[in-house]
Coordinates of N, CA, C and O in Angstrom, one line a residue:
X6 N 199.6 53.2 238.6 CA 199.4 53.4 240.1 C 197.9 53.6 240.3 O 197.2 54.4 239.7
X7 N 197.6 52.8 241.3 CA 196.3 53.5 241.6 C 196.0 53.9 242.9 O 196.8 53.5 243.7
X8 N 195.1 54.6 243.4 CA 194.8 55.1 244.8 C 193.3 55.1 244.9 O 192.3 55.5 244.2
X9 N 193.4 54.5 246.0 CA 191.7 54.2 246.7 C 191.3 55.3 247.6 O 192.2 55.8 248.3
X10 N 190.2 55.9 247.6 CA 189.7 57.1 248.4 C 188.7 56.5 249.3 O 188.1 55.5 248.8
X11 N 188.3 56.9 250.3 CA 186.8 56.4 250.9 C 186.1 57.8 251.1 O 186.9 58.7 251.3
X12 N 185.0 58.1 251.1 CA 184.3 58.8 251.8 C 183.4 58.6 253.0 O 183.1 57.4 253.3
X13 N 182.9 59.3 253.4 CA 182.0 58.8 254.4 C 181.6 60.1 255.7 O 182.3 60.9 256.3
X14 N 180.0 59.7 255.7 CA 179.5 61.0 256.5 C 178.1 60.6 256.2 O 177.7 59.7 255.4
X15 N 177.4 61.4 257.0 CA 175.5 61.2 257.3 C 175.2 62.2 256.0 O 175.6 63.2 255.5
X16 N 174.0 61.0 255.8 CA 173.2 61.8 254.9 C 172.3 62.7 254.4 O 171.1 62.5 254.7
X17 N 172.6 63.9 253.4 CA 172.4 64.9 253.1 C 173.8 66.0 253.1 O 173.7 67.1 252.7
X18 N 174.8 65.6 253.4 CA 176.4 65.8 253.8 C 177.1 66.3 252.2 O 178.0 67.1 251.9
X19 N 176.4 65.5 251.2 CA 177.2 65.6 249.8 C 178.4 64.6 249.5 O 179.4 64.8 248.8
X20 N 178.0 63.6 250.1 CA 179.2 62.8 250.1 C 179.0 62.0 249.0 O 180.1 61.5 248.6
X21 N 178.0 61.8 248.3 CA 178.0 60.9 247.0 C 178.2 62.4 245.5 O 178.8 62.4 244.5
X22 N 177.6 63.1 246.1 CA 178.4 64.3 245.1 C 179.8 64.3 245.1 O 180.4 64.1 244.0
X23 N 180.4 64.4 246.2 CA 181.8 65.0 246.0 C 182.9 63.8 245.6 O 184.1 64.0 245.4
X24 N 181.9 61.9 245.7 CA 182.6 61.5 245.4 C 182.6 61.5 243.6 O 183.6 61.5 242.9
X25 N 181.6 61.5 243.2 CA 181.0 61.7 241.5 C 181.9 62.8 241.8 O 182.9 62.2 242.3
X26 N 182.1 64.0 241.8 CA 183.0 64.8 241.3 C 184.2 64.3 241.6 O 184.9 64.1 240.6
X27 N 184.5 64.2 242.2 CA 186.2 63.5 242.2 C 186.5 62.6 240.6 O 187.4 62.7 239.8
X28 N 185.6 61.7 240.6 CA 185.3 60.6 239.4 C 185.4 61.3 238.1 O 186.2 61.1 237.2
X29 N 184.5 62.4 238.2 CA 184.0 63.1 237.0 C 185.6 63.8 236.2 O 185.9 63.9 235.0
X30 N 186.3 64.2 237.2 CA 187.5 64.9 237.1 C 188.7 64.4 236.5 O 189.4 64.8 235.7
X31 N 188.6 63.2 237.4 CA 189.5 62.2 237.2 C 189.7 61.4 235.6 O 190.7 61.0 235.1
X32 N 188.3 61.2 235.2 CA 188.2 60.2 234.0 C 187.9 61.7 233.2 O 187.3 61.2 232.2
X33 N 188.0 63.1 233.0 CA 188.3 64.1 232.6 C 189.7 64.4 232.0 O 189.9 65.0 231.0
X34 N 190.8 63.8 232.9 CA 191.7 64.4 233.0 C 192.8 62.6 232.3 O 194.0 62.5 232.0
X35 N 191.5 61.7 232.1 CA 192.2 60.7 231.2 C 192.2 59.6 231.9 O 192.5 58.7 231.2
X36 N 191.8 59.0 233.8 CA 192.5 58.1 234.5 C 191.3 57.2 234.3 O 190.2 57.6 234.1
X37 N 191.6 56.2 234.5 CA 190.3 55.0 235.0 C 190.2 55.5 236.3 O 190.9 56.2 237.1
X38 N 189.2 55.1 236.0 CA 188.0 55.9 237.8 C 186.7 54.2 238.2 O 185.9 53.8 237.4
X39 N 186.9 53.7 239.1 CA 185.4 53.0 239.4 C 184.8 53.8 241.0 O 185.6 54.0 241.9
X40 N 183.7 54.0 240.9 CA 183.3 54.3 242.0 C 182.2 53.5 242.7 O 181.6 52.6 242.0
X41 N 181.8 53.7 243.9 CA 180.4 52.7 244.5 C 180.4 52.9 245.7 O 181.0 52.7 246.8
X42 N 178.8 54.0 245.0 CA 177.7 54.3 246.6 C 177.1 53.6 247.6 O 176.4 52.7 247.2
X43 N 177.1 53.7 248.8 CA 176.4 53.2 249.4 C 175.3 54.4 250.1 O 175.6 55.6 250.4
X44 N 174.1 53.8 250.3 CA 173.3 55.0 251.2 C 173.1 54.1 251.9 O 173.1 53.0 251.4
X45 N 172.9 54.3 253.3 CA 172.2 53.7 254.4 C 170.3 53.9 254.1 O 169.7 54.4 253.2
X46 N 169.8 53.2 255.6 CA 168.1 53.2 255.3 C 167.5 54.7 255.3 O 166.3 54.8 255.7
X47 N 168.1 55.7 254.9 CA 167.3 56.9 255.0 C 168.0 58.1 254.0 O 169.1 57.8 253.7
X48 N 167.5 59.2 253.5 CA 167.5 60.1 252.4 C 168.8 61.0 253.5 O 169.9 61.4 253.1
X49 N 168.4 61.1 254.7 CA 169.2 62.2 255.3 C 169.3 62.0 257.0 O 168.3 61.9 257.8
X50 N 170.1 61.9 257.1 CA 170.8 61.1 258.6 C 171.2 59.8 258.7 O 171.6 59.5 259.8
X51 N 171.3 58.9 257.8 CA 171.9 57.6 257.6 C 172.5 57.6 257.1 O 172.7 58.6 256.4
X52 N 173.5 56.6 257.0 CA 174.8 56.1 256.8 C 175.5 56.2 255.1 O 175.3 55.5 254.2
X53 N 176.1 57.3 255.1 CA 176.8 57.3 253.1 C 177.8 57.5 253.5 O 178.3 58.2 254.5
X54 N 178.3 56.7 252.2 CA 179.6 56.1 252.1 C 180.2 56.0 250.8 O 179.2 55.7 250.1
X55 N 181.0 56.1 250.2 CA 181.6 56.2 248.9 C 183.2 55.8 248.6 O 184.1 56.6 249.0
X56 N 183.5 54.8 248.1 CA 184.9 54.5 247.7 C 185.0 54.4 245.7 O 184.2 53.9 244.8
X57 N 185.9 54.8 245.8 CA 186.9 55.2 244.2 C 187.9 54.6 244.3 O 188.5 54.6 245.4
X58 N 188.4 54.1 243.1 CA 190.0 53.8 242.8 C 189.9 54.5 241.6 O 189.0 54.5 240.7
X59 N 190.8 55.1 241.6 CA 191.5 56.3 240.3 C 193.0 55.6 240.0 O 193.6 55.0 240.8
X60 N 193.5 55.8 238.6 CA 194.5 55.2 238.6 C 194.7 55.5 237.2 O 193.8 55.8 236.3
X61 N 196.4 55.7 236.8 CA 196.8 55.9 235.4 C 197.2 54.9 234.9 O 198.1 54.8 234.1
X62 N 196.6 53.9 235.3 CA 196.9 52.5 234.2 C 195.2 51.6 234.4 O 194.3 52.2 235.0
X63 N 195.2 50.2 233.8 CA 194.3 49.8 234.1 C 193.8 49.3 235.0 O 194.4 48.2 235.4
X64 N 192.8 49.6 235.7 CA 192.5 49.5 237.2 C 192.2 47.7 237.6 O 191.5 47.0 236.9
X65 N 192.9 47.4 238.7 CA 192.9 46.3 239.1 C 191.9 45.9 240.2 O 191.4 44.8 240.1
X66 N 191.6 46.7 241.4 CA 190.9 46.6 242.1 C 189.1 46.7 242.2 O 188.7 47.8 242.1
X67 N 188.6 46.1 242.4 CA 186.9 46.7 242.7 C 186.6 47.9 243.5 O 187.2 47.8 244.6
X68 N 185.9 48.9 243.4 CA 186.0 49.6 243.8 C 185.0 49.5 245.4 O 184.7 50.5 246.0
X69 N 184.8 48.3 245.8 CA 184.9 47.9 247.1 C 185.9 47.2 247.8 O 186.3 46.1 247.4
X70 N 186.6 48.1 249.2 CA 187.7 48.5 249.1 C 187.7 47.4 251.2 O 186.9 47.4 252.1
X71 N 189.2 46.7 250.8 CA 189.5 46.2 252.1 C 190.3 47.2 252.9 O 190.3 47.4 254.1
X72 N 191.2 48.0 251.5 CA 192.4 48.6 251.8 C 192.1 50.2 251.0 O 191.7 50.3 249.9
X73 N 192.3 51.3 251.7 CA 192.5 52.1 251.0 C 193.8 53.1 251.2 O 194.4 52.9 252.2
X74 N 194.1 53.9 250.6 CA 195.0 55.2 250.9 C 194.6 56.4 250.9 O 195.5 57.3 250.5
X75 N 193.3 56.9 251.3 CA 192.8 57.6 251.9 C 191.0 57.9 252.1 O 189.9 57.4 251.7
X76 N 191.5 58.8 252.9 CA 189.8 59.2 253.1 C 189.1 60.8 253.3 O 189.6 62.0 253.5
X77 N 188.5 60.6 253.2 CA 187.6 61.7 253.7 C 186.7 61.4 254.9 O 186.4 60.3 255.0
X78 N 186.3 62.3 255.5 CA 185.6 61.8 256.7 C 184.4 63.7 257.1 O 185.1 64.6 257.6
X79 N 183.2 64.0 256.8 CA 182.5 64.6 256.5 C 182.1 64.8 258.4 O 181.9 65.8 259.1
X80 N 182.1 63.4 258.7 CA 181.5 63.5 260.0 C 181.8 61.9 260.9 O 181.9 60.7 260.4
X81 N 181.8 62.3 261.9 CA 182.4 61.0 262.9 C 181.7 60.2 262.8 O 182.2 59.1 262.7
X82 N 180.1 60.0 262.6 CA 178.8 58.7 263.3 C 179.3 57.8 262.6 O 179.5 56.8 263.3
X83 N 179.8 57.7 261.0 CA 180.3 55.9 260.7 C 181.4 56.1 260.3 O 181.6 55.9 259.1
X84 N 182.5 56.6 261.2 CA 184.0 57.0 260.8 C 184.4 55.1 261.1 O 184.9 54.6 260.1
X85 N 184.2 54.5 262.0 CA 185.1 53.5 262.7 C 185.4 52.6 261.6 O 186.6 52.2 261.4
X86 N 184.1 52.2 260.9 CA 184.4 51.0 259.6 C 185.2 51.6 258.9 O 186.2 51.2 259.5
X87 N 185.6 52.3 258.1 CA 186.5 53.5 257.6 C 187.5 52.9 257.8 O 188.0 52.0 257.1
X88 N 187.9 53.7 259.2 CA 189.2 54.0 259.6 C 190.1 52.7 260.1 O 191.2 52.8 260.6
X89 N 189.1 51.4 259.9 CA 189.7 50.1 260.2 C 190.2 49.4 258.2 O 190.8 48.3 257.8
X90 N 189.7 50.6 257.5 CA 190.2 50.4 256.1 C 191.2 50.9 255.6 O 191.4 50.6 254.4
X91 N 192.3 51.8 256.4 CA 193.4 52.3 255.8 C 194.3 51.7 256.5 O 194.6 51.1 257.5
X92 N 195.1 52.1 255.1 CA 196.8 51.6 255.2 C 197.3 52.5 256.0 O 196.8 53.7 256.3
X93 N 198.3 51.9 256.4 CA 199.8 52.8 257.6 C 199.9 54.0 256.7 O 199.9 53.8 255.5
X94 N 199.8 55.4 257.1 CA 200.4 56.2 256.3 C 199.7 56.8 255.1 O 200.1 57.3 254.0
X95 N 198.1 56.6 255.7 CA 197.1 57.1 254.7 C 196.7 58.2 254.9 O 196.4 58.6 256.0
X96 N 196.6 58.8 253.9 CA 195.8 60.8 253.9 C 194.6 60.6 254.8 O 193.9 59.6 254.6
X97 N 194.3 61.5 255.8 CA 192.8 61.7 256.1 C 192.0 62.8 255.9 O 191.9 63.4 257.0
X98 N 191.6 63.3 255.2 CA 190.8 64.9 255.3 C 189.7 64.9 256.3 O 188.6 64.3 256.0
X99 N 189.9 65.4 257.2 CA 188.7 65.5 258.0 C 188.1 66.9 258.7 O 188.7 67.9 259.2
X100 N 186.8 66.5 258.5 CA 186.2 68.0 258.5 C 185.5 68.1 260.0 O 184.5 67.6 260.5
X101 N 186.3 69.0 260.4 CA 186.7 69.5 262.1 C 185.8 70.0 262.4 O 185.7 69.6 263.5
X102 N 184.8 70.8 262.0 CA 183.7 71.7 262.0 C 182.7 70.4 263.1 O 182.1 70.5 264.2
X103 N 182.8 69.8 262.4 CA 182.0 68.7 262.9 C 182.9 67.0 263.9 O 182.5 66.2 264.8
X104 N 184.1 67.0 263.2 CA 184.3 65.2 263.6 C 184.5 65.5 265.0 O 185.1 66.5 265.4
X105 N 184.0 64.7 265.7 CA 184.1 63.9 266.8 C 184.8 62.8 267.5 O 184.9 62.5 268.7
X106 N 185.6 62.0 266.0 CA 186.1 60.4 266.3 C 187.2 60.9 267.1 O 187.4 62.1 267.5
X107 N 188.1 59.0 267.1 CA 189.0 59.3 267.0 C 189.9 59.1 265.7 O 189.7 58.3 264.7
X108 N 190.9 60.1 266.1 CA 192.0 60.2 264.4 C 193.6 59.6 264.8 O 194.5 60.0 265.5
X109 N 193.6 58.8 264.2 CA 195.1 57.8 264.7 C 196.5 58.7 264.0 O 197.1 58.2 263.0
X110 N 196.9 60.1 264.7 CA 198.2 60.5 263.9 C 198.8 60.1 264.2 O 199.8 60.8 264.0
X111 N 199.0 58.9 264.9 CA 200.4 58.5 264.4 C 200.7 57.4 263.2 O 201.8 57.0 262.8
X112 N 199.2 56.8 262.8 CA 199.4 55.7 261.8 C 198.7 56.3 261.0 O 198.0 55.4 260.4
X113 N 198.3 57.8 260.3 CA 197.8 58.3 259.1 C 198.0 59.9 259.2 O 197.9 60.6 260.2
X114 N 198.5 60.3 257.8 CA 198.5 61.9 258.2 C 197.4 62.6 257.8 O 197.0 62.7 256.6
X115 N 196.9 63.2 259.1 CA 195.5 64.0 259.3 C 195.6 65.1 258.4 O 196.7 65.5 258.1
X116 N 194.6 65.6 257.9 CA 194.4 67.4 257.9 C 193.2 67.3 258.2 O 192.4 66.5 257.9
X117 N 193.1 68.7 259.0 CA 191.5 69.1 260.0 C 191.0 70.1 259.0 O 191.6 71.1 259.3
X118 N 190.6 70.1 258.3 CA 189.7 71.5 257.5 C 188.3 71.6 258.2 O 187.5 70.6 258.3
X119 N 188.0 73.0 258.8 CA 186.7 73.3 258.9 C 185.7 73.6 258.2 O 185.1 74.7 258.3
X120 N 185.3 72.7 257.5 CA 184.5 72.4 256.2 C 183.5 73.3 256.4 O 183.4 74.0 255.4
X121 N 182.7 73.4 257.2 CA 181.2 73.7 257.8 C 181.7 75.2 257.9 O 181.4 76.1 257.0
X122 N 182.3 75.4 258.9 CA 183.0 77.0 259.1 C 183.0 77.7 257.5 O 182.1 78.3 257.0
X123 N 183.8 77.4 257.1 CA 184.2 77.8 255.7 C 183.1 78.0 255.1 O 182.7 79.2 254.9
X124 N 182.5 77.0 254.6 CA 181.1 77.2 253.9 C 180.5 78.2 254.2 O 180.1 79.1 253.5
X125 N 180.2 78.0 255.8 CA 179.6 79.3 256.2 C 179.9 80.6 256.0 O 179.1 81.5 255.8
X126 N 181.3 80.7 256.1 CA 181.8 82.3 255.7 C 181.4 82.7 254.2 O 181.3 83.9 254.0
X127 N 181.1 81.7 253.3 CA 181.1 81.8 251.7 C 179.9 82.4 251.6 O 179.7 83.1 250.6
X128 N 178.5 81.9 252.8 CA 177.0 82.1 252.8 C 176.6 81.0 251.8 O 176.0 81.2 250.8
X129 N 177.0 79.7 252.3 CA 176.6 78.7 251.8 C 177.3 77.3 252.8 O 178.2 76.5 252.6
X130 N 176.5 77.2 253.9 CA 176.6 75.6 254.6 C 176.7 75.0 253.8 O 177.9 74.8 253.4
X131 N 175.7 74.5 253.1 CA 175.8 73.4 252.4 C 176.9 72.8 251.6 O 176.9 71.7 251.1
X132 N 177.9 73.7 251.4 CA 178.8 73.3 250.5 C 180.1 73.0 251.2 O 181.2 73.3 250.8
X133 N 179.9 72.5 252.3 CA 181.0 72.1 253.2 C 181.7 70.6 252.7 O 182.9 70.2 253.1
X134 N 181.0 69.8 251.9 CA 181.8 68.8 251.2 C 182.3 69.3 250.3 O 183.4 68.7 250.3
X135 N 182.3 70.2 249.4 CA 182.9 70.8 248.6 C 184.3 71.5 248.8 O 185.3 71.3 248.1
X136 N 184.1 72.4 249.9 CA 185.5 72.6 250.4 C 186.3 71.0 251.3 O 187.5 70.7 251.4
X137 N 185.7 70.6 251.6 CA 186.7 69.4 251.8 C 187.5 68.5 250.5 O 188.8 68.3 250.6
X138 N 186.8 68.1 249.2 CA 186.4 68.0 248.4 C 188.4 69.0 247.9 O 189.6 68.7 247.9
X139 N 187.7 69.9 247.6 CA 188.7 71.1 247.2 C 190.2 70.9 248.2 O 191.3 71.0 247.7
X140 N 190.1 70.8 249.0 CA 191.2 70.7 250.1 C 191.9 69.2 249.9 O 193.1 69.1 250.1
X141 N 191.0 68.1 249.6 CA 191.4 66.8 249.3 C 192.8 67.3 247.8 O 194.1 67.4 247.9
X142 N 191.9 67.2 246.8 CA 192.6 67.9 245.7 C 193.8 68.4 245.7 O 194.8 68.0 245.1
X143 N 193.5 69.6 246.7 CA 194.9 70.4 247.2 C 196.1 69.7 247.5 O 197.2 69.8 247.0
X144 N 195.7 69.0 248.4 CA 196.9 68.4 249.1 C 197.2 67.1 248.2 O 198.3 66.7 248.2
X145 N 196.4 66.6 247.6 CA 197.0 65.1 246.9 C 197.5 65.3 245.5 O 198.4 64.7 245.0
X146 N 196.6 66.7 244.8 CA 196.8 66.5 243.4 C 196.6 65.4 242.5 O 197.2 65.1 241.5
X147 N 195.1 64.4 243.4 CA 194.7 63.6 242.7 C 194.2 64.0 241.1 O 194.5 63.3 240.1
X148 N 193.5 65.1 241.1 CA 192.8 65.7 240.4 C 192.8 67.4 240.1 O 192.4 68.2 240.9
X149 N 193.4 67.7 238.8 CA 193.3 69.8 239.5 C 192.3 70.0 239.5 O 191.4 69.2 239.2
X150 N 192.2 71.3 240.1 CA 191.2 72.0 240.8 C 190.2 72.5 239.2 O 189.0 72.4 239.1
X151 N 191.3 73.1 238.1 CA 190.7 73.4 237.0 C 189.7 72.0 236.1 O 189.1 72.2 235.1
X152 N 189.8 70.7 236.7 CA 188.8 69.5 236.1 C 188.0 69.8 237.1 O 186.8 70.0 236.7
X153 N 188.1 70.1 238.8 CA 186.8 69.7 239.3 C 185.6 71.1 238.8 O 184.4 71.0 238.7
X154 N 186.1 71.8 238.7 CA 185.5 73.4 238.2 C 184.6 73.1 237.0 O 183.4 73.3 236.9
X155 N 185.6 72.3 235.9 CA 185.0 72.3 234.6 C 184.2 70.9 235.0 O 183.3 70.7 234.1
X156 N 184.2 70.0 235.9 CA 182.8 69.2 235.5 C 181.5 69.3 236.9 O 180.8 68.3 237.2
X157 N 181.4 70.5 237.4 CA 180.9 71.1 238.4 C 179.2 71.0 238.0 O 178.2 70.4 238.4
X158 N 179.6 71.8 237.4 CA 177.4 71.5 236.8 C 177.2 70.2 236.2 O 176.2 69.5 236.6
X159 N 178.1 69.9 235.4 CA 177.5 68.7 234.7 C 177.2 67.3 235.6 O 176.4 66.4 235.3
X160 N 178.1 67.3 236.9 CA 177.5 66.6 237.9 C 176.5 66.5 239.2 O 176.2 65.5 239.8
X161 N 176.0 67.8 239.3 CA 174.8 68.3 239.9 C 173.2 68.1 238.8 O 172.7 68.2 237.7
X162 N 172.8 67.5 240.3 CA 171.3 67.0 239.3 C 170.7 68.6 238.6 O 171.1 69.7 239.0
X163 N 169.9 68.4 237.5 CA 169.4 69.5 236.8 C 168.5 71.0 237.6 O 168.3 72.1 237.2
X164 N 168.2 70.1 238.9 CA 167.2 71.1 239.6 C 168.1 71.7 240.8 O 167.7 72.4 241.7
X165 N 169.5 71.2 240.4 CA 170.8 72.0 241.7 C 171.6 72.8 240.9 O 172.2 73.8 241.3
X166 N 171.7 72.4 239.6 CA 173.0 73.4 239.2 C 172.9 75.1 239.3 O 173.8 75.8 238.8
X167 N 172.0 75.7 239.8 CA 171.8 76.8 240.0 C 172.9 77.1 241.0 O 173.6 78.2 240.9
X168 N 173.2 76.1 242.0 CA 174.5 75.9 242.9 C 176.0 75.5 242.3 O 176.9 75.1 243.1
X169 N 176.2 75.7 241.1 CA 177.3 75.3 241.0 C 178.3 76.6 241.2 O 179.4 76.3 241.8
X170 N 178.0 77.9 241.0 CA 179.0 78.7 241.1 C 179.3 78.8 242.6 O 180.4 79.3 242.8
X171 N 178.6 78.6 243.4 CA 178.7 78.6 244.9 C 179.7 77.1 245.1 O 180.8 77.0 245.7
X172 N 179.1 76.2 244.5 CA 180.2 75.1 244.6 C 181.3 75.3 244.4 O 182.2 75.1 245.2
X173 N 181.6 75.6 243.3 CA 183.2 76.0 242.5 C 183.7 77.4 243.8 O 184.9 77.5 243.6
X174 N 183.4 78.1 244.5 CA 184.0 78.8 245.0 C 184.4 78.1 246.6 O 185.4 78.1 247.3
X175 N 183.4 77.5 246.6 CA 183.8 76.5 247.9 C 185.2 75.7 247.7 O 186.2 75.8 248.3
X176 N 184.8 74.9 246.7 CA 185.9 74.2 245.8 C 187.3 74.8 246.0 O 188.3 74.1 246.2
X177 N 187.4 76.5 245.8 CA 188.6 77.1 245.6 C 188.8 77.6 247.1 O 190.0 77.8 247.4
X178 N 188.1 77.8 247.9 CA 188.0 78.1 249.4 C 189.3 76.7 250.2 O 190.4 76.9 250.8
X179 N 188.5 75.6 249.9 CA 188.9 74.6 250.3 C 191.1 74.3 249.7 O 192.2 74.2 250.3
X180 N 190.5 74.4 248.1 CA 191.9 74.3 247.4 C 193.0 75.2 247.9 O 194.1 74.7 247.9
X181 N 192.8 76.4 248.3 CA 193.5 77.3 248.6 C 193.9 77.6 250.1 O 194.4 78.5 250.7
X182 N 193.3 76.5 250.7 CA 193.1 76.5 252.2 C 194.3 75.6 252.6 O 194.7 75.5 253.8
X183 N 194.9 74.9 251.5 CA 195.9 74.0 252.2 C 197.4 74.1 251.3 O 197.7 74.8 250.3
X184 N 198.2 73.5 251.9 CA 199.5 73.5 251.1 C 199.6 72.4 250.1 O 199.6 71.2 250.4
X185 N 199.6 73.0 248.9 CA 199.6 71.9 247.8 C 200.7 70.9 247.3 O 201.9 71.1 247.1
X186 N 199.9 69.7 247.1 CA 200.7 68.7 246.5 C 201.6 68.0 248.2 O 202.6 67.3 248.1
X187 N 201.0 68.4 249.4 CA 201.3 67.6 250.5 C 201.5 66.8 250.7 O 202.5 66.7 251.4
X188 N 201.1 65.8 250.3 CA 200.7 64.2 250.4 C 200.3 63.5 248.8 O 199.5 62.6 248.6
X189 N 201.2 64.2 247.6 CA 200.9 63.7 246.4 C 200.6 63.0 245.9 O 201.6 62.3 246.0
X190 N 199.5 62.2 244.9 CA 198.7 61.0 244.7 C 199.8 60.4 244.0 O 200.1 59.2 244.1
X191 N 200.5 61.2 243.0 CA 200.9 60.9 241.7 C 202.2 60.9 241.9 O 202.8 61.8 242.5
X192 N 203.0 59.6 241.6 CA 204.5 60.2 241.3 C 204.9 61.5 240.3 O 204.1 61.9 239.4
X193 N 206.1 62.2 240.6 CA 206.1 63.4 239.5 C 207.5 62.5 238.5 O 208.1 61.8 239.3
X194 N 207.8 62.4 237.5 CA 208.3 62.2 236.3 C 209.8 62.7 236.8 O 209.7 63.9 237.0
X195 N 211.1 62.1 237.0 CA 212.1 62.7 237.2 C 212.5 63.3 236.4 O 213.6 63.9 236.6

């Protein structure tokens, strides 16, 4: 089985982080993983974007994506191309703190996490993809929470991991913010 993720939000947001951690966790925990960044024309306020296919068999798809089964959404400015990419019945994590779009519930099932809020309470904005990130996790059980923890530094460039313990608690902020296994990635084994 496999499942397509998208990400997407302005740049400086962590959206190519939290999709590399999703990746990192994933092919951690044994699955084929392909992923593929896009940055828009600028370091921070332009256009990033990120899609994955994760999967427990051999991955069929490119991980540029017509179709996916879910997303993340960091922030509204390039929600639209996105949200014209999901299937009927696709996860949305979206981080309320900020979105603006529109969210179609009746052809995808939403969760609002206030990503930004959160972080903030932690004494760390920045790590508002992270609790989204962690909340994603939560509810799909794409990935546990104990792979995104354990490959937390090693995916942070060398002059950030001083941030990893702030990440990993965002991480658990996020994870514990929602009802688990909601919207399950995985079949469970009868």
């Amino acid at each position: 089985m496999e499942r397509e993720i998208l990400i997407t939000g302005i740049g400086g947001q962590g959206v190519q982080l939290g999709a590399k951690l999703l990746a990192r966790a994933a092919a951690l925990e044994g699955r084929d993983v392909l992923m593929f960044g896009f940055y828009g024309g600028a370091m921070r306020g332009g256009n990033t974007e990120s899609s994955l296919v994760v999967a427990d068999v051999a991955i069929t798809s490119p991980p540029i994506l017509a179709r996916a089964w879910s997303a993340i959404a960091m922030h509204h400015e390039f929600w639209e191309p996105m949200r014209a990419k999901l299937q009927p019945g696709s996860v949305v994590v979206v981080n309320s703190s900020l979105f603006e779009g529109e969210l179609d519930r009746d052809a995808h099932r939403v969760f609002e996490i206030p990503a930004n809020r959160v972080a903030s309470d932690l004494g760390s904005p920045l790590a508002a993809s992270m609790v989204l990130i962690g909340a994603y996790a939560g509810l799909t059980g794409l990935v546990a929470f104990e792979s995104l923890a354990a490959v937390m530094e090693g995916t942070l460039p060398p002059y950030r991991r001083q941030h990893a313990p702030t990440n990993v608690k965002a991480l658990r902020a996020g994870f514990d913010g929602v009802p688990h296994g909601e919207v399950p990635a995985w079949e469970t084994p009868a």
